[in-house]
Coordinates of C-alpha atoms and ligand atoms in Angstrom, one line a residue:
M466 CA 82.7 160.3 85.0
K467 CA 79.6 162.4 84.8
I468 CA 77.1 162.0 87.6
T469 CA 73.4 162.8 87.5
C470 CA 71.2 162.7 90.6
K471 CA 67.5 162.0 90.3
T472 CA 64.6 160.9 92.4
I473 CA 62.8 157.6 92.0
A474 CA 59.8 159.4 90.7
Q475 CA 61.8 160.5 87.6
N476 CA 62.0 158.0 84.7
L477 CA 64.6 155.3 84.6
T478 CA 66.6 155.9 81.5
R479 CA 68.2 153.2 79.4
T480 CA 71.3 152.0 81.1
E481 CA 73.8 149.1 80.6
L482 CA 73.9 148.3 84.3
L483 CA 71.2 148.8 86.9
V484 CA 72.4 148.5 90.5
V485 CA 69.6 147.9 93.0
F486 CA 70.2 148.1 96.7
A487 CA 68.2 145.5 98.7
R488 CA 67.5 144.9 102.4
K489 CA 68.1 141.5 104.0
D490 CA 65.1 139.1 103.9
R491 CA 63.0 141.4 101.7
R492 CA 62.6 140.8 98.0
P493 CA 64.5 143.4 96.0
K494 CA 62.2 146.1 94.7
L495 CA 62.9 146.7 91.1
P496 CA 61.8 149.7 89.0
A497 CA 58.8 149.2 86.8
G498 CA 59.6 147.6 83.4
V499 CA 62.7 145.8 84.5
K500 CA 62.3 142.1 83.8
V501 CA 64.4 139.4 85.4
P502 CA 64.0 135.7 86.1
Q503 CA 62.1 135.4 89.5
P504 CA 64.1 132.6 91.0
A505 CA 67.3 134.6 90.7
L506 CA 65.6 137.4 92.7
A507 CA 64.1 135.1 95.3
S508 CA 67.4 133.4 96.2
F509 CA 69.2 136.7 97.0
D510 CA 69.7 137.1 100.7
G511 CA 70.6 140.8 100.9
E512 CA 73.4 140.3 103.4
E513 CA 75.5 143.4 103.9
R514 CA 77.8 143.8 100.8
E515 CA 76.4 140.7 99.1
V516 CA 76.5 141.0 95.3
R517 CA 74.6 139.2 92.5
F518 CA 74.6 139.9 88.7
I519 CA 71.5 138.9 86.8
D520 CA 71.0 139.3 83.1
C521 CA 67.8 141.0 82.1
S522 CA 65.6 139.5 79.3
D523 CA 64.4 142.8 77.8
G524 CA 63.5 146.3 78.9
P525 CA 65.5 149.4 79.5
V526 CA 68.3 147.6 81.3
E527 CA 70.9 145.1 80.0
R528 CA 72.1 143.7 83.3
L529 CA 71.1 144.0 86.9
L530 CA 73.4 144.0 89.9
L531 CA 71.9 143.4 93.3
I532 CA 73.8 144.7 96.4
G533 CA 72.7 143.8 99.9
V534 CA 72.7 146.5 102.5
G535 CA 71.9 144.2 105.4
E536 CA 69.1 144.4 108.0
G537 CA 68.2 146.6 111.0
N538 CA 65.9 149.6 111.4
G539 CA 68.1 152.1 109.7
I540 CA 70.8 151.5 107.1
D541 CA 73.9 153.3 108.3
P542 CA 75.7 155.7 106.0
E543 CA 79.0 153.9 106.3
T544 CA 77.4 150.7 104.9
L545 CA 75.9 152.6 102.1
R546 CA 79.2 154.4 101.4
R547 CA 80.8 151.0 101.0
C548 CA 78.0 149.7 98.9
G549 CA 78.2 152.7 96.6
A550 CA 81.9 152.0 96.1
I551 CA 81.2 148.3 95.4
A552 CA 78.6 149.4 92.8
A553 CA 80.9 151.8 91.0
K554 CA 83.9 149.4 91.1
K555 CA 81.8 146.5 89.7
A556 CA 80.3 148.7 87.0
E557 CA 83.8 149.8 85.9
K558 CA 84.9 146.1 85.9
T559 CA 82.1 145.0 83.7
G560 CA 83.1 147.6 81.2
A561 CA 79.7 149.3 81.2
G562 CA 79.7 152.9 79.8
S563 CA 76.6 153.8 81.8
A564 CA 75.1 152.6 85.1
T565 CA 72.3 153.6 87.4
L566 CA 72.3 153.2 91.2
W567 CA 68.7 152.7 92.3
F568 CA 67.9 153.2 96.0
D569 CA 64.3 152.5 96.8
L570 CA 64.3 151.8 100.5
P571 CA 62.8 153.7 103.4
A572 CA 65.3 156.3 104.6
G573 CA 63.2 158.5 106.9
K574 CA 65.1 161.4 108.5
R575 CA 68.4 160.1 107.2
A576 CA 67.6 160.4 103.5
E577 CA 70.0 163.3 102.9
S578 CA 72.9 161.6 104.7
L579 CA 72.3 158.3 103.0
G580 CA 72.2 160.0 99.6
Q581 CA 75.4 161.7 100.4
A582 CA 77.1 158.5 101.6
L583 CA 76.1 156.6 98.5
A584 CA 77.4 159.2 96.2
E585 CA 80.6 159.7 98.2
G586 CA 81.2 155.9 98.1
A587 CA 80.6 155.8 94.3
V588 CA 83.0 158.6 93.6
M589 CA 85.7 157.5 96.1
G590 CA 85.4 153.9 94.9
T591 CA 86.5 154.8 91.4
Y592 CA 89.7 156.6 92.5
R593 CA 92.7 155.3 90.7
L594 CA 96.2 156.8 90.4
T595 CA 96.9 156.4 86.7
D596 CA 98.9 159.6 86.0
F597 CA 102.2 157.7 86.1
K598 CA 101.3 154.4 84.3
S599 CA 102.3 154.3 80.6
D600 CA 99.7 151.6 79.8
A601 CA 96.8 153.0 81.8
E602 CA 93.4 152.6 80.2
P603 CA 90.9 155.4 80.5
A604 CA 87.9 154.7 82.7
K605 CA 85.1 153.0 80.9
L606 CA 82.3 154.1 83.1
K607 CA 81.4 157.5 81.7
R608 CA 77.9 158.2 83.0
L609 CA 76.5 157.3 86.5
T610 CA 73.0 158.1 87.5
I611 CA 72.1 158.0 91.2
Q612 CA 68.3 157.7 91.9
G613 CA 66.9 157.7 95.4
G614 CA 63.5 158.0 97.0
S615 CA 63.2 161.7 97.9
A616 CA 64.3 165.2 97.1
D617 CA 66.4 165.1 100.3
F618 CA 68.1 162.0 99.1
K619 CA 68.9 163.7 95.8
R620 CA 70.2 166.8 97.5
G621 CA 72.5 164.5 99.6
A622 CA 73.7 162.7 96.6
E623 CA 74.6 166.0 94.9
R624 CA 76.6 167.0 98.0
G625 CA 78.2 163.6 98.2
E626 CA 79.5 163.9 94.6
I627 CA 81.2 167.1 95.5
I628 CA 82.7 165.8 98.7
G629 CA 83.8 162.5 97.2
A630 CA 85.6 164.3 94.4
A631 CA 87.3 166.6 97.0
N632 CA 88.5 163.5 98.8
C633 CA 89.9 162.1 95.6
L634 CA 91.9 165.4 95.0
A635 CA 93.5 165.0 98.4
R636 CA 94.4 161.4 97.6
R637 CA 95.9 162.2 94.3
L638 CA 98.1 164.9 96.0
Q639 CA 99.1 162.4 98.7
D640 CA 99.9 159.5 96.4
S641 CA 101.9 161.5 93.9
P642 CA 105.6 160.9 94.1
G643 CA 107.6 163.4 96.2
N644 CA 109.7 164.6 93.3
L645 CA 106.6 165.5 91.4
M646 CA 104.6 166.9 94.3
R647 CA 107.2 169.5 95.7
P648 CA 106.2 172.6 97.6
R649 CA 106.0 174.5 94.3
D650 CA 103.6 171.8 92.9
L651 CA 101.4 172.0 96.0
V652 CA 101.3 175.8 95.4
A653 CA 100.2 175.2 91.8
E654 CA 97.5 172.8 93.0
A655 CA 96.3 175.5 95.5
R656 CA 96.1 178.1 92.6
K657 CA 94.0 175.6 90.6
V658 CA 91.6 175.1 93.5
A659 CA 91.3 178.9 94.0
K660 CA 90.1 179.2 90.4
L661 CA 87.1 176.9 91.0
S662 CA 84.9 179.6 92.5
P663 CA 84.8 183.4 92.6
R664 CA 84.3 183.0 96.3
L665 CA 87.8 181.6 96.6
S666 CA 91.1 183.5 96.6
V667 CA 94.7 182.5 97.3
E668 CA 97.8 184.3 98.4
I669 CA 101.2 182.7 98.3
L670 CA 103.8 183.9 100.7
D671 CA 107.3 183.1 99.5
E672 CA 110.5 182.9 101.5
K673 CA 111.2 186.6 101.3
A674 CA 107.7 187.4 102.5
M675 CA 108.0 184.9 105.3
A676 CA 111.4 186.3 106.3
R677 CA 109.9 189.8 106.6
L678 CA 107.2 188.3 108.9
G679 CA 110.0 186.7 111.1
M680 CA 109.0 183.1 110.4
G681 CA 112.5 181.8 111.4
S682 CA 111.1 178.5 112.5
L683 CA 109.4 177.5 109.3
L684 CA 112.3 178.9 107.2
S685 CA 114.9 176.9 109.1
V686 CA 113.3 173.6 107.8
S687 CA 113.5 174.5 104.1
R688 CA 117.2 175.7 104.4
G689 CA 118.2 172.1 104.0
S690 CA 116.5 171.7 100.7
S691 CA 117.1 173.2 97.3
E692 CA 113.3 173.6 97.0
P693 CA 112.0 176.8 98.6
A694 CA 109.2 176.8 101.1
Y695 CA 105.9 178.6 100.8
L696 CA 102.9 179.5 102.9
I697 CA 99.7 178.9 101.0
H698 CA 96.8 181.1 102.3
L699 CA 93.4 180.2 100.7
V700 CA 90.3 182.1 101.6
Y701 CA 86.6 181.2 101.1
R702 CA 84.2 184.2 101.5
P703 CA 80.5 183.6 101.5
G704 CA 78.3 185.5 99.0
R705 CA 77.6 189.2 99.8
K706 CA 77.1 188.9 103.5
K707 CA 79.8 188.3 106.0
G708 CA 80.0 184.8 107.5
D709 CA 78.7 184.2 111.0
R710 CA 81.8 182.3 111.9
K711 CA 85.4 182.6 110.7
V712 CA 87.3 179.3 110.8
C713 CA 91.0 178.7 110.0
L714 CA 92.3 175.3 108.8
V715 CA 96.0 174.6 108.9
G716 CA 97.6 171.6 107.2
K717 CA 101.2 170.3 107.4
G718 CA 102.6 170.3 103.9
L719 CA 105.9 168.5 104.2
T720 CA 106.2 167.1 100.6
F721 CA 109.0 164.8 101.8
D722 CA 110.4 164.2 105.2
A723 CA 113.8 162.5 105.3
G724 CA 114.3 163.7 108.9
G725 CA 117.0 166.2 108.0
I726 CA 120.4 165.7 109.8
S727 CA 118.5 163.5 112.3
L728 CA 118.1 161.2 109.3
K729 CA 115.3 158.6 109.3
P730 CA 116.2 154.9 108.7
S731 CA 115.9 153.8 105.0
P732 CA 113.1 151.2 105.3
K733 CA 109.8 152.7 104.5
M734 CA 111.3 156.2 104.1
D735 CA 109.3 156.4 100.8
E736 CA 106.1 156.7 102.9
M737 CA 107.3 160.1 103.9
K738 CA 105.9 161.5 100.7
Y739 CA 102.6 161.4 102.7
D740 CA 103.9 164.0 105.1
M741 CA 101.8 166.6 103.3
S742 CA 98.5 164.8 104.0
G743 CA 97.3 167.6 106.3
G744 CA 97.9 170.1 103.5
A745 CA 96.1 167.8 101.0
A746 CA 93.1 167.7 103.3
V747 CA 92.9 171.5 103.5
L748 CA 93.1 171.8 99.7
G749 CA 90.4 169.1 99.4
A750 CA 88.2 170.9 101.8
F751 CA 88.5 174.1 99.8
Q752 CA 87.6 172.3 96.6
A753 CA 84.5 171.1 98.4
L754 CA 83.7 174.6 99.6
A755 CA 83.8 175.8 96.0
G756 CA 81.1 173.3 95.1
L757 CA 79.0 173.5 98.2
E758 CA 79.1 177.3 98.5
P759 CA 77.9 177.6 102.2
D760 CA 76.5 181.1 103.0
D761 CA 77.2 181.5 106.7
I762 CA 80.9 180.9 107.1
E763 CA 84.3 182.4 106.2
V764 CA 87.1 179.9 105.9
H765 CA 90.8 180.4 105.8
G766 CA 93.2 177.6 104.8
L767 CA 96.9 177.7 105.6
V768 CA 99.4 175.2 104.2
P769 CA 103.0 175.7 105.2
T770 CA 104.9 173.6 102.7
S771 CA 108.6 172.5 102.6
E772 CA 110.9 169.5 102.2
N773 CA 113.0 168.2 105.2
L774 CA 116.4 167.0 103.9
P775 CA 119.9 166.7 105.2
D776 CA 122.3 169.3 103.7
G777 CA 125.2 171.6 104.6
K778 CA 122.7 174.4 105.3
A779 CA 120.2 172.2 107.1
N780 CA 119.2 172.6 110.7
K781 CA 121.6 170.8 113.1
P782 CA 120.6 169.3 116.5
G783 CA 121.2 172.1 119.0
D784 CA 120.5 175.0 116.7
L785 CA 118.2 177.8 117.9
V786 CA 115.5 179.5 115.8
T787 CA 113.0 182.3 116.5
A788 CA 109.4 181.9 115.5
M789 CA 107.1 184.7 114.3
N790 CA 105.6 185.2 117.8
G791 CA 109.1 185.8 119.2
L792 CA 109.5 182.5 121.0
T793 CA 112.9 180.8 120.6
I794 CA 113.1 177.1 119.9
E795 CA 116.1 174.8 120.4
I796 CA 116.0 172.1 117.7
L797 CA 117.1 168.9 119.5
N798 CA 115.9 166.7 116.7
T799 CA 115.6 167.9 113.1
D800 CA 113.0 165.2 112.4
A801 CA 110.5 166.9 114.6
E802 CA 110.1 169.5 111.8
G803 CA 106.3 169.5 111.3
R804 CA 105.8 171.4 114.5
L805 CA 108.5 173.9 113.4
I806 CA 106.6 174.8 110.2
L807 CA 103.2 174.7 111.9
A808 CA 104.4 177.0 114.7
D809 CA 104.8 179.9 112.3
A810 CA 101.6 179.1 110.4
L811 CA 99.6 179.0 113.6
A812 CA 101.2 182.2 114.9
Y813 CA 100.4 183.9 111.5
A814 CA 96.7 182.8 111.9
E815 CA 96.6 184.1 115.4
T816 CA 97.9 187.6 114.6
N817 CA 96.8 188.1 111.0
I818 CA 93.6 186.1 110.6
K819 CA 92.2 186.0 114.1
P820 CA 89.6 183.3 113.5
D821 CA 86.9 182.2 115.9
A822 CA 88.3 178.7 115.8
M823 CA 91.4 177.0 114.3
I824 CA 92.1 173.4 113.5
D825 CA 95.4 172.0 112.4
L826 CA 95.9 168.6 110.7
A827 CA 99.3 167.1 110.7
T828 CA 101.1 163.7 110.2
L829 CA 103.0 164.8 113.3
T830 CA 104.1 161.8 115.3
G831 CA 104.9 158.1 114.9
A832 CA 103.5 157.8 118.4
V833 CA 99.9 158.3 117.3
V834 CA 100.3 155.3 114.9
V835 CA 101.4 153.2 117.9
G836 CA 98.6 154.5 120.1
L837 CA 95.6 154.6 117.7
G838 CA 96.7 152.7 114.5
H839 CA 95.5 153.6 111.0
E840 CA 91.7 153.8 111.6
L841 CA 91.6 156.8 114.0
S842 CA 93.0 160.3 114.2
G843 CA 94.1 161.7 117.6
V844 CA 92.7 165.1 118.7
M845 CA 93.8 167.5 121.4
G846 CA 93.6 171.2 122.0
N847 CA 92.7 174.1 124.2
D848 CA 88.9 174.1 123.7
E849 CA 86.5 171.3 124.6
K850 CA 83.8 172.6 122.2
V851 CA 86.0 172.4 119.1
I852 CA 87.3 169.0 120.2
D853 CA 83.8 167.6 120.9
A854 CA 82.6 169.0 117.5
L855 CA 85.4 167.2 115.7
V856 CA 84.6 163.9 117.6
A857 CA 80.9 164.3 116.5
S858 CA 82.0 165.0 112.9
G859 CA 84.1 161.8 113.1
K860 CA 81.1 159.7 114.1
R861 CA 78.9 161.2 111.3
T862 CA 81.5 160.7 108.6
G863 CA 83.2 157.5 109.7
E864 CA 86.6 159.4 109.9
L865 CA 86.9 158.6 113.5
V866 CA 88.6 161.0 115.9
W867 CA 89.8 160.1 119.4
P868 CA 90.7 162.6 122.2
L869 CA 94.2 162.4 123.6
P870 CA 95.4 164.3 126.7
M871 CA 97.4 167.5 126.4
L872 CA 98.1 168.7 129.9
D873 CA 100.5 171.0 131.8
C874 CA 103.0 168.1 132.3
H875 CA 103.2 167.8 128.5
K876 CA 103.7 171.6 128.1
K877 CA 106.4 171.5 130.8
A878 CA 108.3 168.8 129.0
M879 CA 108.7 171.1 126.0
K880 CA 110.2 174.0 127.9
G881 CA 113.7 174.8 126.7
R882 CA 117.0 174.8 128.5
V883 CA 118.8 177.2 126.1
G884 CA 115.7 178.8 124.5
D885 CA 112.1 179.2 125.4
L886 CA 111.1 175.9 124.0
Q887 CA 112.7 172.7 122.6
N888 CA 111.2 170.8 119.8
I889 CA 111.3 167.4 121.5
S890 CA 110.9 166.4 125.1
G891 CA 113.7 164.9 127.2
A892 CA 114.3 161.2 127.2
G893 CA 111.9 159.1 129.2
V894 CA 108.9 161.4 129.0
G895 CA 107.1 159.4 126.4
A896 CA 103.6 160.6 125.3
G897 CA 105.0 161.7 122.0
S898 CA 101.7 162.8 120.4
S899 CA 100.7 164.8 123.5
T900 CA 104.1 166.6 123.8
G901 CA 103.9 167.4 120.0
G902 CA 100.5 169.0 120.6
A903 CA 101.7 170.8 123.7
F904 CA 104.5 172.3 121.7
L905 CA 102.0 173.7 119.1
S906 CA 99.8 175.2 121.9
N907 CA 102.5 177.9 122.4
F908 CA 101.6 179.4 119.0
V909 CA 97.8 179.7 119.1
G910 CA 97.3 182.4 121.7
D911 CA 93.7 182.5 123.0
I912 CA 92.1 181.2 119.8
P913 CA 89.9 178.1 120.4
W914 CA 92.0 175.4 118.7
A915 CA 92.3 171.7 118.1
H916 CA 95.1 169.7 116.7
L917 CA 94.5 166.5 114.7
D918 CA 97.3 164.1 114.5
I919 CA 96.7 162.1 111.3
A920 CA 100.0 160.3 111.0
G921 CA 98.1 156.9 111.2
S922 CA 94.9 157.7 109.5
A923 CA 96.3 159.5 106.5
W924 CA 97.2 156.3 104.7
G925 CA 97.5 152.5 105.1
A926 CA 93.9 152.1 106.5
E927 CA 92.2 148.7 106.2
D928 CA 90.1 148.0 103.0
R929 CA 86.8 149.8 103.3
D930 CA 85.8 149.4 99.6
Y931 CA 86.1 153.2 99.0
Q932 CA 89.6 153.3 100.3
G933 CA 92.3 151.1 101.7
G934 CA 95.7 149.5 101.2
P935 CA 99.0 151.2 101.0
W936 CA 97.5 154.4 99.7
G937 CA 96.4 157.8 100.9
T938 CA 93.0 158.0 102.5
G939 CA 92.3 161.7 102.0
V940 CA 91.4 161.7 105.7
G941 CA 90.2 165.1 106.9
V942 CA 88.3 166.3 103.8
R943 CA 85.0 164.7 104.7
L944 CA 85.6 165.5 108.4
L945 CA 86.4 169.1 107.9
V946 CA 83.4 169.7 105.5
D947 CA 81.1 168.2 108.2
Y948 CA 82.7 170.3 110.9
L949 CA 82.3 173.5 108.9
E950 CA 78.7 172.7 108.5
H951 CA 77.9 171.6 112.1
G952 CA 80.7 172.7 114.3
Ligands
BES466 N1 106.5 163.0 109.7 C1 106.9 162.4 110.9 C2 105.8 161.7 111.7 C3 105.4 160.4 111.1 C4 105.9 159.2 111.5 C5 104.3 160.3 110.2 C6 105.5 158.0 111.0 C7 103.9 159.2 109.7 C8 104.5 158.0 110.1 C9 107.4 163.6 111.8 O1 107.9 164.6 111.2 C10 108.4 163.0 112.7 O2 109.4 162.5 112.2 N2 108.1 162.9 114.0 C11 109.0 162.3 115.0 C12 109.1 163.2 116.2 C13 110.1 162.8 117.2 C14 111.5 163.1 116.6 C15 109.8 163.6 118.4 C16 108.5 160.9 115.3 O3 107.3 160.7 115.5 O4 109.3 160.0 115.4
ZN467 ZN1 110.0 164.3 110.8
ZN468 ZN1 107.2 165.0 109.3

């Protein structure tokens, strides 16, 4: 689907479907020359997410679709994101080859964020996983024009298109079956992303390179699989000048987590193909960086990627491994593997990248699903500023983030008996998400750092028109892009 962004002042070109967004209790304002029966217009209430099709008698438009955005002083971006998704989905369903989204409502200071939300919704709403269906029909909607009131709105819509597409990349990676999205496939996807802009580069560390660096923790996880592990290192460098800030994003890339010798129960084990969602979010964020080309920031992306399977060579409960920073870890449960691969990725960032701030995203614990459900990500870390910035980005993007404690008692619970650390706490401690974060805190040194537990928010969220159901959400992409801009 090709998207063109315009302002209202530009001409309305001929289109099969014109979508007009209308406020509650105000008569919809149509572009000049569009003729529709007046009673049909007058009876439209404009309730939030209300839809009405009206056939046009003549003029540049064949059919009109009204979508209500509700009332209130300001339309909020989340509502418009949902309305954008409804518009694109309805357009696709009618079989229209072209559609125009017409937003002629007062937007004030929020024009740019509303334009962005509308375009994000339109792009995210048309996401479908058709790669594996033999009878999949190609999308009918080929051209979408987004027209809004001001230059700010248009600029926002252009950003929204890029960010929405990056979210869709993350979802495609998440939703792809585990046998077709192996560590090596994630590496291939990272190489593709790196080709999108001359400002991007990628280095792939294979098992030999990781062994040389002493990444005994990460390598112990892939020993149980015939698929080798990799550490993907993406870099975004701004134009000629050096960035004012250097940020490192780290994403858990477990392409399938069976639990290892501490095998998970069979029901719902298929969901563990989503255990690479943190890595998918990092790749999505880099695709967005390629399109947005910010000038003030250098961004590094690390994705440790592996499978976690039971095998004769796999980790056994009680085994001891040594991470890159020299700390020894007693593996008491092989299913707590995310923290084992992240430990070496974080230690690598601390010593070899030395960023000003570091954020990891991981489907780390079932406990966060119990505590926060599927609509929120948990956040904890060693730096209030980074945590607060992520909470603020969550509010702006609708990818909500909630602080969880990570205190000395949680760190103490991860001290080892045989080694320096153990990868799970003793029985009866509880607070599984906090102890998981506390374990990771041993590998970040003094770098300001926050850990996002996205085990709940990565998939299975309620229907929001632009996402929902038993699918990946691409959570993290929009959040990270916002954080990189404002944080
Ligand atoms: N990938 C899982 C976490 C997970 C659970 C993600 C449910 C999504 C839904 C992780 O590797 C894991 O198995 N964690 C264990 C840790 C435990 C053994 C301390 C868990 O949460 O049960
Ligand atoms: Zn696990
Ligand atoms: Zn896992």
